[in-house]
Short mmCIF file of C-alpha atoms in Angstrom, two decimals:
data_model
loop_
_atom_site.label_atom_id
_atom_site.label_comp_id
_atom_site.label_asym_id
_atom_site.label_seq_id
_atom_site.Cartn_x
_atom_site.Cartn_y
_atom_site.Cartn_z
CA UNK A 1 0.00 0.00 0.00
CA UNK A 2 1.64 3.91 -1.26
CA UNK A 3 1.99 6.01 1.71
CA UNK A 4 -0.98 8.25 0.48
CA UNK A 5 -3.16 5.37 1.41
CA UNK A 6 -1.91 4.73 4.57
CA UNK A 7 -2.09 8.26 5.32
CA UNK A 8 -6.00 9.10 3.98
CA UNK A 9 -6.64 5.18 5.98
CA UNK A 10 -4.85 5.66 9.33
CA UNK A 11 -6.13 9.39 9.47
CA UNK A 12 -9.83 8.81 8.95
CA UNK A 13 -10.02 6.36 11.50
CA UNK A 14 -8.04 8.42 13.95
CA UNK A 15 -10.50 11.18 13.34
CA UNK A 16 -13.80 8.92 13.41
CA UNK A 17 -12.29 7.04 16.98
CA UNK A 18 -12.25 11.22 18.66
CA UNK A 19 -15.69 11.80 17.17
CA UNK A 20 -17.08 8.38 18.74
CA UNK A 21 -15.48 8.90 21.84
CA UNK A 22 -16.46 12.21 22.20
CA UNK A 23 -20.14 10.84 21.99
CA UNK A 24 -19.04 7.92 24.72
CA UNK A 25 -17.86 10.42 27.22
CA UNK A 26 -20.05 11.98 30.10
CA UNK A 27 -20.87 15.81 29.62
CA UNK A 28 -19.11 16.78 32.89
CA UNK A 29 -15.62 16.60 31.18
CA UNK A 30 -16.21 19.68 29.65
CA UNK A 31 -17.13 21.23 32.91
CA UNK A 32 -13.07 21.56 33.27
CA UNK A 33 -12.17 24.76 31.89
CA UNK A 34 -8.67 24.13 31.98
CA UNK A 35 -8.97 21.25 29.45
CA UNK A 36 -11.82 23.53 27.54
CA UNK A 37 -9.53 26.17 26.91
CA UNK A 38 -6.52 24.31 25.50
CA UNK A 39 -9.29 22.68 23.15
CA UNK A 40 -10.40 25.08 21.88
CA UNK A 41 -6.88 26.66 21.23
CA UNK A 42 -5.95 23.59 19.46
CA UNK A 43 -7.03 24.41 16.10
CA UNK A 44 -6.36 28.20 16.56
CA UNK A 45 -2.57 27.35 17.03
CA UNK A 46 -2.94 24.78 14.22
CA UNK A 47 -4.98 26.76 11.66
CA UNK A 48 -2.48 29.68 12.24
CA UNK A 49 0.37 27.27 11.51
CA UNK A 50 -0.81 26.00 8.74
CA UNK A 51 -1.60 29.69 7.18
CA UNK A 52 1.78 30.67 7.88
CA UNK A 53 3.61 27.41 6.29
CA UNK A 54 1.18 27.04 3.37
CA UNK A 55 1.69 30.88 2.04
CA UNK A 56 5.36 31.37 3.26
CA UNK A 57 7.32 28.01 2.96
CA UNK A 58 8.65 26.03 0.26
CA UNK A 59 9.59 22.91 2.05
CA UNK A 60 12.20 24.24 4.78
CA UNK A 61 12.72 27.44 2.62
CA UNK A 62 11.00 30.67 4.14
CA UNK A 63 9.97 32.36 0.63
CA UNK A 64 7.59 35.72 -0.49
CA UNK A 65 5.66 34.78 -3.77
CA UNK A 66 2.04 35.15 -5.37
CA UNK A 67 0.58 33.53 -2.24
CA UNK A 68 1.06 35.80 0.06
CA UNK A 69 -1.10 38.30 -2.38
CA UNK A 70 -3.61 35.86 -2.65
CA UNK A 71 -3.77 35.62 1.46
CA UNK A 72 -3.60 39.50 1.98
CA UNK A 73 -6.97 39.75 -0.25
CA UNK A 74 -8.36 36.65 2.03
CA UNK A 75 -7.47 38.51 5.39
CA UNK A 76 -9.27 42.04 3.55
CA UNK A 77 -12.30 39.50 2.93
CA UNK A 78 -12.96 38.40 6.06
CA UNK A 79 -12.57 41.77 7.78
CA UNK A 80 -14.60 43.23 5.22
CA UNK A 81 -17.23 40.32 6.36
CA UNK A 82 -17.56 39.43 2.66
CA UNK A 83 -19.72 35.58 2.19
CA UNK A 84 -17.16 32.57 2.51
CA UNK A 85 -17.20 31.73 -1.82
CA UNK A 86 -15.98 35.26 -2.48
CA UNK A 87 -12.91 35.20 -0.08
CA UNK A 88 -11.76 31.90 -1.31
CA UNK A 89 -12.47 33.01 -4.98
CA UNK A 90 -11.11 36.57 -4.20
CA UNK A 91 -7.63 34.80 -2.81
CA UNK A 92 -7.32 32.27 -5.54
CA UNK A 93 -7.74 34.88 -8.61
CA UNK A 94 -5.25 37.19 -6.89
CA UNK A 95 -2.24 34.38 -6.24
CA UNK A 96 -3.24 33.35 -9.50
CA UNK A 97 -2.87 36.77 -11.32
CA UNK A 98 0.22 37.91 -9.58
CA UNK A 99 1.68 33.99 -10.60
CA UNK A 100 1.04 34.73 -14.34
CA UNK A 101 2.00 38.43 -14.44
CA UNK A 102 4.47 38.63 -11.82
CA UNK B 1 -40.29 23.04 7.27
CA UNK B 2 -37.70 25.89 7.64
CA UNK B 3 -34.95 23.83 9.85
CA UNK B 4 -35.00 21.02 7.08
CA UNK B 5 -34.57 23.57 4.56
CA UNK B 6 -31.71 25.91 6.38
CA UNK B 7 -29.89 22.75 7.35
CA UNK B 8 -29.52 21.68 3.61
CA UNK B 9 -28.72 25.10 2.99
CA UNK B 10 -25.74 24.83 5.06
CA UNK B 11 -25.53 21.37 3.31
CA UNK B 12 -25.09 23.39 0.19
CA UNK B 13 -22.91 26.18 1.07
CA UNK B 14 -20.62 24.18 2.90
CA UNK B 15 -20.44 21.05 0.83
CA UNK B 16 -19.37 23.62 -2.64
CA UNK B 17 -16.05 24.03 -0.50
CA UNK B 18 -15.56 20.56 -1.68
CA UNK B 19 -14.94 21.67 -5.39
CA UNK B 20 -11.69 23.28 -3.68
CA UNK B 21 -10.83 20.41 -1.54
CA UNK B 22 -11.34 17.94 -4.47
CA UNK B 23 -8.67 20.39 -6.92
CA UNK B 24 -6.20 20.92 -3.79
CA UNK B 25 -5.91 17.04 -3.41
CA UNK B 26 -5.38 16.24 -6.96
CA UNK B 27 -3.05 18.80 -7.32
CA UNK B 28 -1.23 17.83 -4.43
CA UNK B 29 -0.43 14.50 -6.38
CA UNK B 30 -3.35 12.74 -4.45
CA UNK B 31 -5.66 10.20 -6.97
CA UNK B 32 -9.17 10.98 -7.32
CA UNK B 33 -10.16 7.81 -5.60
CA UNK B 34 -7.99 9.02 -2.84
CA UNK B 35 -9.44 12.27 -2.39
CA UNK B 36 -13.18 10.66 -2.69
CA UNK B 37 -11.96 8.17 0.55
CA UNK B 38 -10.57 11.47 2.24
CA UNK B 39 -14.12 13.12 1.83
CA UNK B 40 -16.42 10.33 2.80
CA UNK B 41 -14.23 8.84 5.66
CA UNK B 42 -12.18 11.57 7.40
CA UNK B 43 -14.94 14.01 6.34
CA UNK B 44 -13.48 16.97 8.35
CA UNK B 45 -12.50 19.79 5.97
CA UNK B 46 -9.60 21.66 8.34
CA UNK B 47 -7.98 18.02 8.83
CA UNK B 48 -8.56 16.88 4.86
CA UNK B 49 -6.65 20.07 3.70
CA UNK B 50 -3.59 19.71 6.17
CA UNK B 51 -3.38 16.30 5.63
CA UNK B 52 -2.96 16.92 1.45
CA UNK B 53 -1.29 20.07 2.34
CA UNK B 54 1.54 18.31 4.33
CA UNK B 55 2.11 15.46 2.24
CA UNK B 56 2.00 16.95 -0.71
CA UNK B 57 4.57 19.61 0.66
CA UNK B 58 6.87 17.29 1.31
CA UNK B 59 6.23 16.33 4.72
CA UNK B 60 6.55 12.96 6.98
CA UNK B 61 3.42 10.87 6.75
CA UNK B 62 3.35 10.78 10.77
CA UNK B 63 3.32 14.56 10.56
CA UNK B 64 0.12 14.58 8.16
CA UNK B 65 -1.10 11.81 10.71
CA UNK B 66 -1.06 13.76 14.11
CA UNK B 67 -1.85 17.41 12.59
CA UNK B 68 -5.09 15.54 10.78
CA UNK B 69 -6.18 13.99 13.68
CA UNK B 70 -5.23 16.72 16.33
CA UNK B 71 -7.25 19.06 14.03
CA UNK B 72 -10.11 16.60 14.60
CA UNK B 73 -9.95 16.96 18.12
CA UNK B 74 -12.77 19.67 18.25
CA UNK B 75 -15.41 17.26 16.64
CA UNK B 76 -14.45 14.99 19.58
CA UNK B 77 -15.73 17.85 21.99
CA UNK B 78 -19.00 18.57 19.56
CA UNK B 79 -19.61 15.04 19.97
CA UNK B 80 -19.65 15.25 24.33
CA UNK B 81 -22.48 17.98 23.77
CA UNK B 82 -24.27 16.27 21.15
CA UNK B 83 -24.01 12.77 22.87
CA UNK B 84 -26.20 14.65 25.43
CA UNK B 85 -28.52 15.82 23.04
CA UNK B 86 -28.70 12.81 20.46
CA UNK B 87 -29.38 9.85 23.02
CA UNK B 88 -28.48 7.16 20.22
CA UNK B 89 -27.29 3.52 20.78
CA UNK B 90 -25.59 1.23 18.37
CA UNK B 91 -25.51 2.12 14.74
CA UNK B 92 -27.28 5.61 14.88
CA UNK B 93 -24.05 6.45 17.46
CA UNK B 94 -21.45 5.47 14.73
CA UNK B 95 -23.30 7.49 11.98
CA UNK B 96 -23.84 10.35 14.83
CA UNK B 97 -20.64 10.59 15.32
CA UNK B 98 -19.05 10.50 11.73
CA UNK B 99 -21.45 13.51 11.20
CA UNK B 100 -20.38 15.35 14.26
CA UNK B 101 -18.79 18.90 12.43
CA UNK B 102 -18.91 22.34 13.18
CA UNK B 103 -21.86 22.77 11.47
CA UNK B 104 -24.25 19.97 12.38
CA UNK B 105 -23.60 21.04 15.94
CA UNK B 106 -23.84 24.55 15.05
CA UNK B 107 -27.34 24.31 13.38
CA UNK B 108 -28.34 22.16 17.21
CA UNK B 109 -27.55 24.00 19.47
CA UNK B 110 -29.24 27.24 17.68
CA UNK B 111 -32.78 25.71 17.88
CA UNK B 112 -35.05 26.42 20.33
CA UNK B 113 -35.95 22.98 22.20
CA UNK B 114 -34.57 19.30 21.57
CA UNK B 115 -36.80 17.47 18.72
CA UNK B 116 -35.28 20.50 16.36
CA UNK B 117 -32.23 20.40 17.44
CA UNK B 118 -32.22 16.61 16.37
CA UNK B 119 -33.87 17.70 12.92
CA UNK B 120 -31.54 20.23 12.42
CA UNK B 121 -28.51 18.14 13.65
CA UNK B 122 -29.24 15.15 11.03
CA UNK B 123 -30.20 17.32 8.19
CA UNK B 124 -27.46 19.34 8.75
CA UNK B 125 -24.67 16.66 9.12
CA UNK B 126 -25.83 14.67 6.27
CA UNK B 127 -26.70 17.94 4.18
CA UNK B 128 -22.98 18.79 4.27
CA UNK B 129 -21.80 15.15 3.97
CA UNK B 130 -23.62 14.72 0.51
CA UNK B 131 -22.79 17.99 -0.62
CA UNK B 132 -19.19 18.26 0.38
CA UNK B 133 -18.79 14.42 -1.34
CA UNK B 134 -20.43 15.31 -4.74
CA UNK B 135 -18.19 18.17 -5.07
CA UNK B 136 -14.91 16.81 -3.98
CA UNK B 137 -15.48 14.46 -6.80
CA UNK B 138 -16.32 17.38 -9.08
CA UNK B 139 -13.34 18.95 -8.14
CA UNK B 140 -10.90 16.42 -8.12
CA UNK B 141 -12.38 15.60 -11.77
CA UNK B 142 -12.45 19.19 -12.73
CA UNK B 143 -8.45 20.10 -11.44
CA UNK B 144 -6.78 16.67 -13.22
CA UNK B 145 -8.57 18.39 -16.45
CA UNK B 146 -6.69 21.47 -15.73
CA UNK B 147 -3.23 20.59 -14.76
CA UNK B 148 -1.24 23.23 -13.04
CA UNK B 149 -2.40 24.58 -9.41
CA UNK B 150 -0.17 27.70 -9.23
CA UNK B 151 -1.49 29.24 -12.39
CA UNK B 152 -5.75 28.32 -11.56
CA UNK B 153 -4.67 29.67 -7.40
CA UNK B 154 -5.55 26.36 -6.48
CA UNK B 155 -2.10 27.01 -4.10
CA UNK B 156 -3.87 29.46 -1.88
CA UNK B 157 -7.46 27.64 -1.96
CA UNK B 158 -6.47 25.86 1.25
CA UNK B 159 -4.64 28.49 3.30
CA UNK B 160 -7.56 31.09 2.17
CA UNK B 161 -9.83 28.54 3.94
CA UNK B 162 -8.11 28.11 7.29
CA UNK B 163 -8.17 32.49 7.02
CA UNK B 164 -11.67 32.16 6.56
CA UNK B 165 -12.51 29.53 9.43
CA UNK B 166 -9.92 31.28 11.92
CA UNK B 167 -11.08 34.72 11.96
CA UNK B 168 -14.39 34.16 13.86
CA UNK B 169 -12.48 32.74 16.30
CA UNK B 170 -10.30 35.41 17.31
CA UNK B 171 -12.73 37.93 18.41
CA UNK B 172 -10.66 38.52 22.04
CA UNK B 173 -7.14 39.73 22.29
CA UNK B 174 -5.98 36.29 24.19
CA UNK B 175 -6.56 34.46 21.14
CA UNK B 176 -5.32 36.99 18.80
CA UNK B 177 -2.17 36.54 20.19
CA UNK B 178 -2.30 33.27 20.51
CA UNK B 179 -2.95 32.76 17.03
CA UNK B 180 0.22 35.72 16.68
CA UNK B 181 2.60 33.45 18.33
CA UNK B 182 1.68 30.31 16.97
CA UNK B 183 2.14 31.48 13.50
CA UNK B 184 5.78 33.49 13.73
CA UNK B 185 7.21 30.10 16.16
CA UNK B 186 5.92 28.30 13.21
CA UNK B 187 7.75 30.58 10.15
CA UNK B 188 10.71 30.63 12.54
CA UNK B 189 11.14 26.72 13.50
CA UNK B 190 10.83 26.04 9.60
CA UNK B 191 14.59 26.26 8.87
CA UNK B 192 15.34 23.61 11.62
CA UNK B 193 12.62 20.85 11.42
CA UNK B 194 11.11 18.49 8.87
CA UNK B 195 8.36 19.65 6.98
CA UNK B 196 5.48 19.00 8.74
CA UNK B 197 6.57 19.43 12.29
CA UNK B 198 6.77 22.96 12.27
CA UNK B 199 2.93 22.69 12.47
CA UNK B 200 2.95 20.07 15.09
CA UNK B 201 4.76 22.11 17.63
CA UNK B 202 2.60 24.55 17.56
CA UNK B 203 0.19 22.16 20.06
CA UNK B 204 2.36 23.13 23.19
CA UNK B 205 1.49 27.15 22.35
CA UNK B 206 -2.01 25.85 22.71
CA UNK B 207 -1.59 24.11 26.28
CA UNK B 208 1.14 26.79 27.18
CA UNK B 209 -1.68 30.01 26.13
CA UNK B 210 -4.73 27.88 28.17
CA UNK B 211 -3.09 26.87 31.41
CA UNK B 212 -4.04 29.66 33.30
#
């Protein structure tokens, strides 16, 4: 088996086993707000890193290219509260313009 | 009824994010068959795009592994409230839980008593699975017709995302910051560490910024 398939495989079941056990365990384990808060920071810290690495890396290179356009028009969607479609459509036609034209 | 019909509307809306999910994975050197599996069986959108986004760039499969499931972690914490909410033994529990996203819960807990919460959490959940599944395929179909990713901005479709599902969440300054921090250890650990676990590390900011 390639290591794409063992990656999609092992993943989706990791991800199915937290959603089942989160419907296994009592309600009062959320009632600690300790373990609340790092939850919910979990995919803050997570979604950040993956921003950063996904508009600014090349492998282990740190580069500036037609990405980081493409992410500056995302960031002026969503603080211009513009619908979801648009922001992803907004950032993809920008990286793509500044790619072709740069 | 209007909770049927606003839970497929999320179905809708959400599910067309697939078209970008489907494109991202094929041009991430993922098969279409592969990103089909990813859509019906992981069927988390923030874990779905890491996971092609760190294998395709180059990073350990155990990497793509932990930051995939990690980033499930939240529907694992939906699921404690719903659990509550849902009552369901056996079989209905597995399918309960594989459709336990932000959104099914979402659409629950904004109705007004229990019976449409459960309408709204069903509809919801398998409004978005159906959706999000037709147009992976679509996509996936759609981007091996087109070839290059860089030149159709099918590189920033997935980081444009995360933008777009972060934001909301940073309405305080604590997790501003957090989010700050998180990003530039990130950028500044990518010179030393494998692809991949640049991303990874960034789980002890999140214990480290909700100790206290």
């Amino acid at each position: 088996m390639s290591t794409q398939w063992w990656v999609v495989l092992s993943t989706s079941a990791a991800a199915f086993l937290l959603k089942y056990l989160g419907h296994l365990i009592p309600e009062s384990w959320l009632e600690k707000p300790r373990v609340e808060r790092i939850t919910n920071n979990i995919p803050i810290v997570l979604l950040s890193g993956l921003i950063a690495m996904q508009t600014f890396t090349d492998k282990t290179r740190l580069v500036i290219d037609h990405r980081m356009a493409g992410i500056a028009v995302a960031i002026a969607a969503v603080i211009a509260k513009l619908p979801f479609p648009l922001v992803i459509i907004g950032a993809m036609a920008t990286s793509a313009i500044v790619y072709r034209y740069r | 009824m209007s909770i049927k019909r606003d839970s497929i509307s999320v179905g809708v809306a959400v599910g067309a994010a697939g078209a970008a999910f489907g494109a991202v994975a094929v041009s991430s050197n993922f098969s279409v068959l592969q990103s089909c599996v990813l859509s019906l069986f992981l069927f988390s959108g923030a874990s779905q795009f890491a996971l092609v986004g760190i294998l395709g760039g180059g990073g350990s499969p155990w990497s793509a592994i932990a930051t995939g499931a990690f980033l499930g972690t939240r529907n694992g914490l939906y699921g404690i409230r719903m659990a509550g909410l849902l009552r369901n033994r056996g079989w209905r529990r597995v399918l309960a839980a594989h459709v336990t996203i932000d959104e099914s819960t979402g659409m629950a807990i904004a109705q007004s008593n229990e019976a449409e919460s459960r309408i709204a959490f069903w509809y919801t959940g398998f409004g978005v699975f159906f959706f999000w599944n037709l147009f992976t395929l679509l996509g996936a179909l759609g981007a091996k017709a087109i070839g290059s990713s860089a030149s159709w901005g099918l590189d920033v479709a997935s980081p444009a995302i995360f933008v777009a599902v972060l934001w909301p969440r940073l309405k305080e300054l604590k997790p501003k910051l957090t989010a700050l921090v998180a990003l530039s250890w990130a950028l500044a650990v990518t010179h030393f560490l494998p692809v991949g676990v640049p991303i990874l590390t960034t789980v002890i900011i999140a214990v480290f910024a909700g100790w206290n």
